[in-house]
PDB file of C-alpha atoms in Angstrom:
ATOM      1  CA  UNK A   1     -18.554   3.875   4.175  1.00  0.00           C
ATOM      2  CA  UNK A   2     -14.797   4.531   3.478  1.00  0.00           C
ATOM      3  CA  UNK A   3     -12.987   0.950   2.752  1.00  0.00           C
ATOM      4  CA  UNK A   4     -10.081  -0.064   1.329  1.00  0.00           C
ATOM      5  CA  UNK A   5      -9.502  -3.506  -0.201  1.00  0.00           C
ATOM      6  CA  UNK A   6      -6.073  -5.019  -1.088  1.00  0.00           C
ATOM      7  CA  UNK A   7      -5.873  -7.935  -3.294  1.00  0.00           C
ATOM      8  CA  UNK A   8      -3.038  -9.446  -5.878  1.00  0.00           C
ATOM      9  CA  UNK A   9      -1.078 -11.163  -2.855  1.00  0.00           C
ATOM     10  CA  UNK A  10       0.099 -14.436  -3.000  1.00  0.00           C
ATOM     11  CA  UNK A  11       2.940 -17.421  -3.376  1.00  0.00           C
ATOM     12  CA  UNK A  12       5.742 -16.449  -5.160  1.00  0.00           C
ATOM     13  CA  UNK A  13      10.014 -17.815  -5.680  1.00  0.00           C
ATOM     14  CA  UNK A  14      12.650 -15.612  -5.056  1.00  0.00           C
ATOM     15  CA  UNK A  15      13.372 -13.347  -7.759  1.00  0.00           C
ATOM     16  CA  UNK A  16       9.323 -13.542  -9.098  1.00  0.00           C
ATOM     17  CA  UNK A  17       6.802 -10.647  -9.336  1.00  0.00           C
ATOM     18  CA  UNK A  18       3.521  -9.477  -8.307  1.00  0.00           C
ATOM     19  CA  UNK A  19       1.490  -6.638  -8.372  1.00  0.00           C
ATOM     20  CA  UNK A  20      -1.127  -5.340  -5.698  1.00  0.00           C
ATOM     21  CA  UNK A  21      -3.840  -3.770  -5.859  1.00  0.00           C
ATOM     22  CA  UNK A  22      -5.660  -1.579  -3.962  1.00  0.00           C
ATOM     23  CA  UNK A  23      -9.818  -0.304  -4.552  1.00  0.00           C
ATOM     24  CA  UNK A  24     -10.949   2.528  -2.509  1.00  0.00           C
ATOM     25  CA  UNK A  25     -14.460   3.477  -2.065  1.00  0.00           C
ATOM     26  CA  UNK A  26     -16.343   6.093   0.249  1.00  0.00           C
ATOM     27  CA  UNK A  27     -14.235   8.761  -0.305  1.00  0.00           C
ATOM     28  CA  UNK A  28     -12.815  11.063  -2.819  1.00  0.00           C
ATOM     29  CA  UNK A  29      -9.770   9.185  -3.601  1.00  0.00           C
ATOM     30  CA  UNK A  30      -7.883  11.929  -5.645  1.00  0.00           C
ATOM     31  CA  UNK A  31      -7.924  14.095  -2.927  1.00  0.00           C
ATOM     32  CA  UNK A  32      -5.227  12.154  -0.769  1.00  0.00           C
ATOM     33  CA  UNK A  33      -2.049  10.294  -0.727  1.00  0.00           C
ATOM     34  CA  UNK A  34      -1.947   6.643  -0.511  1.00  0.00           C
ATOM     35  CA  UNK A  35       0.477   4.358   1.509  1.00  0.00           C
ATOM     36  CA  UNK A  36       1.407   0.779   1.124  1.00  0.00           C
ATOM     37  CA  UNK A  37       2.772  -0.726   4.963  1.00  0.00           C
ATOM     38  CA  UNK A  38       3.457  -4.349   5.511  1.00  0.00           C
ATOM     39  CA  UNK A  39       3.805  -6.719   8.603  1.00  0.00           C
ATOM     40  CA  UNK A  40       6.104  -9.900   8.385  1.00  0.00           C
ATOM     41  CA  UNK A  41       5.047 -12.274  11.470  1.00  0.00           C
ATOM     42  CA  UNK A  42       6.957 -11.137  14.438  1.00  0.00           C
ATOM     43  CA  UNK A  43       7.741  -7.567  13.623  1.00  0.00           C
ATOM     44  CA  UNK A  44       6.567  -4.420  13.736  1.00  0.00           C
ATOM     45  CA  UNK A  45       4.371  -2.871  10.626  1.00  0.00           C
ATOM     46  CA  UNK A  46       6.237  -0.992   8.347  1.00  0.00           C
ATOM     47  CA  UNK A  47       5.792   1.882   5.611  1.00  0.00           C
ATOM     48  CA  UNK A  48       7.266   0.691   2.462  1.00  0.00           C
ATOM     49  CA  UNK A  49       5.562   3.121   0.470  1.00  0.00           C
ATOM     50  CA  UNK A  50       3.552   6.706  -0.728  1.00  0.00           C
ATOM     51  CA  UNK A  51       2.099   8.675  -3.027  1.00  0.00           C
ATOM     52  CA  UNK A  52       0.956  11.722  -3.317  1.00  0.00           C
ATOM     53  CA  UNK A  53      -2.602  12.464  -5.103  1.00  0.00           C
ATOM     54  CA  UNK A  54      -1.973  12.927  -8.881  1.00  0.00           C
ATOM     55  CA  UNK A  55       1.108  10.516  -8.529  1.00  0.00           C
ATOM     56  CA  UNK A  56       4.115  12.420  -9.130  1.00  0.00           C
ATOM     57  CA  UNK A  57       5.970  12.221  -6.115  1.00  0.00           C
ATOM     58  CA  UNK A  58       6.298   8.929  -4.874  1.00  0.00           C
ATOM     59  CA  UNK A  59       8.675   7.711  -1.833  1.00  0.00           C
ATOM     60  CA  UNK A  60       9.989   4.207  -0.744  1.00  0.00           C
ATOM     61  CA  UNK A  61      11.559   2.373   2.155  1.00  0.00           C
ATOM     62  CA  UNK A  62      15.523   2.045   1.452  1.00  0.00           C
ATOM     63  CA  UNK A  63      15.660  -1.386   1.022  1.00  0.00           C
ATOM     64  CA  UNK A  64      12.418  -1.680  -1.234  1.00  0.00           C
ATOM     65  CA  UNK A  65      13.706   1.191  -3.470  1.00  0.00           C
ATOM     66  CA  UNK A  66      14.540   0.131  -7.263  1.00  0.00           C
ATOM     67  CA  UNK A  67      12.644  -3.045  -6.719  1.00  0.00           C
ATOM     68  CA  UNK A  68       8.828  -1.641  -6.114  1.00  0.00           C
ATOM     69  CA  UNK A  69       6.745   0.781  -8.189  1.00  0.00           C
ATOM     70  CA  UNK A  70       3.834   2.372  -6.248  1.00  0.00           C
ATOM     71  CA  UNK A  71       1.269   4.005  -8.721  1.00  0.00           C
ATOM     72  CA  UNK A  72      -2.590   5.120  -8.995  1.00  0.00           C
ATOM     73  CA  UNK A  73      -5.029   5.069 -11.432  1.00  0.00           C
ATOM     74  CA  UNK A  74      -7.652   8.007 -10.236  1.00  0.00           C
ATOM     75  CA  UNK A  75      -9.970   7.482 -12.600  1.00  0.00           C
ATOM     76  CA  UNK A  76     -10.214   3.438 -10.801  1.00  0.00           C
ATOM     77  CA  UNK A  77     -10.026   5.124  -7.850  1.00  0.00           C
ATOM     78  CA  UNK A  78      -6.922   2.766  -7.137  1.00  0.00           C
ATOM     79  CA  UNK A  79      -3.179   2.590  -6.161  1.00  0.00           C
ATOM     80  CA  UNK A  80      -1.053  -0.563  -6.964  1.00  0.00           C
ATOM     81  CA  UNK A  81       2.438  -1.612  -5.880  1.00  0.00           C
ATOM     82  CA  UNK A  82       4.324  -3.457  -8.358  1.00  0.00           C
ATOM     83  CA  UNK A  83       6.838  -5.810  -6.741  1.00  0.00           C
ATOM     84  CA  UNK A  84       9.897  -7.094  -8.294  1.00  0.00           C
ATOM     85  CA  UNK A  85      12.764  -9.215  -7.885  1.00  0.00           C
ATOM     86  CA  UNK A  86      11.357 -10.227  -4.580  1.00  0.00           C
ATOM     87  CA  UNK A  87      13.135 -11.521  -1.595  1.00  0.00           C
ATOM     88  CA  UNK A  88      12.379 -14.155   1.453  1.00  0.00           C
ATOM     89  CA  UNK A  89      12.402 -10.965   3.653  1.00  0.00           C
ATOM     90  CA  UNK A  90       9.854  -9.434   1.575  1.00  0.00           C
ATOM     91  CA  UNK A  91       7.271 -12.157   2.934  1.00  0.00           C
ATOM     92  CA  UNK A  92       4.917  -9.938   4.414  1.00  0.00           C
ATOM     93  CA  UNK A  93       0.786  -9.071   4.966  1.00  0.00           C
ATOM     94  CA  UNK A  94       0.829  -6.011   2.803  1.00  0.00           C
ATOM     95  CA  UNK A  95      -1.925  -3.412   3.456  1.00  0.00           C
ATOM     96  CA  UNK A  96      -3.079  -0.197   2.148  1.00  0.00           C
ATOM     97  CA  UNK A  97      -3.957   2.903   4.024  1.00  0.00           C
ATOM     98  CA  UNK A  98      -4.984   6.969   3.916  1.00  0.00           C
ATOM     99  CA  UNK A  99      -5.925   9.479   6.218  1.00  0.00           C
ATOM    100  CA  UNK A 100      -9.453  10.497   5.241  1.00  0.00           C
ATOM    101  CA  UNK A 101     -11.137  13.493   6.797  1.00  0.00           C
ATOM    102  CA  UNK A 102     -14.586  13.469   8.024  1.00  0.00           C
ATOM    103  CA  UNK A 103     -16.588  16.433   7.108  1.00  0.00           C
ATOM    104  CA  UNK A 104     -18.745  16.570  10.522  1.00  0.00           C
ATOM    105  CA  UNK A 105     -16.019  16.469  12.790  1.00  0.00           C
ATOM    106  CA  UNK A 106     -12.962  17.656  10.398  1.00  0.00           C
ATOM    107  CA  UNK A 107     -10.738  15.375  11.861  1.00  0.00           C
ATOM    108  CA  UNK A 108      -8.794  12.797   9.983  1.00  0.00           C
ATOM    109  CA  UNK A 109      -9.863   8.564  10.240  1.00  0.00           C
ATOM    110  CA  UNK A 110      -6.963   6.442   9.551  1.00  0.00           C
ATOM    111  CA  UNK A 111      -7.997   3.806   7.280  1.00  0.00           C
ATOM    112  CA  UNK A 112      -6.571   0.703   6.846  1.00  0.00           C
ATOM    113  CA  UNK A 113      -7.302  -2.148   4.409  1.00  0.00           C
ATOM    114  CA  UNK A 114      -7.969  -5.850   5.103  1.00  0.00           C
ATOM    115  CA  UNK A 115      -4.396  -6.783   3.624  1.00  0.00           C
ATOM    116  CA  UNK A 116      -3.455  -9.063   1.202  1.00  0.00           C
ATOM    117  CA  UNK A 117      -0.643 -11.800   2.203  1.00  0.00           C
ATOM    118  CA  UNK A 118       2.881 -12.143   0.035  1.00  0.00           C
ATOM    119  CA  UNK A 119       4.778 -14.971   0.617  1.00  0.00           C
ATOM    120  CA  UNK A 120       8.221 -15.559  -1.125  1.00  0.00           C
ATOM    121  CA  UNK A 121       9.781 -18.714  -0.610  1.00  0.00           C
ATOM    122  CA  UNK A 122      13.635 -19.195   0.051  1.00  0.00           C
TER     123      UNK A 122
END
């Protein structure tokens, strides 16, 4: 079954770091771009991130950019964002996602991970 499983989220102070991560399984991971989104309680779910499948483009929402560092390790079959200098309005459920296709139909699944909660304190 295709799955996607964030972890690395947690408590962190203003200015702090953390790094996500990201295991896919059920699929052939370096065949597709990755995406990190997040959803802060009250708002709307947001891209903050992409990359495309051997990692050399990557794109970021403006006021993430210089700050986060999406990457992917193929051979883990994983993609991490690495989160720095972190902000109150950061505070967020981040969550991974990619737009697999299924062979029998050959339309595309959205697939979404579990999320993994960031909280930065003020």
């Amino acid at each position: 079954q295709v799955q996607l499983v964030e972890s690395g989220g947690g408590l962190v102070q203003p200015g702090g770091s953390l790094r996500l991560s990201c295991a896919a399984s059920g699929f052939t991971f370096s065949a597709y771009a990755m995406r990190w989104y997040r959803q802060a309680p009250g708002k709307e779910r947001e891209w903050v991130a992409d990359i495309n499948t051997i990692g050399s483009i990557t794109n970021y929402e403006v006021s993430v950019k210089g700050r986060f560092t999406i990457s992917r390790d193929n051979a883990k079959n994983t993609v991490y964002l690495q989160m720095n200098s972190l902000k109150p309005e950061d505070t967020a459920r981040y969550y991974c996602y990619s737009a697999v296709r299924i062979p029998t139909t050959g339309r595309f699944l959205e697939v979404w991970g579990q999320g993994t909660l960031v909280t930065v304190s003020s």
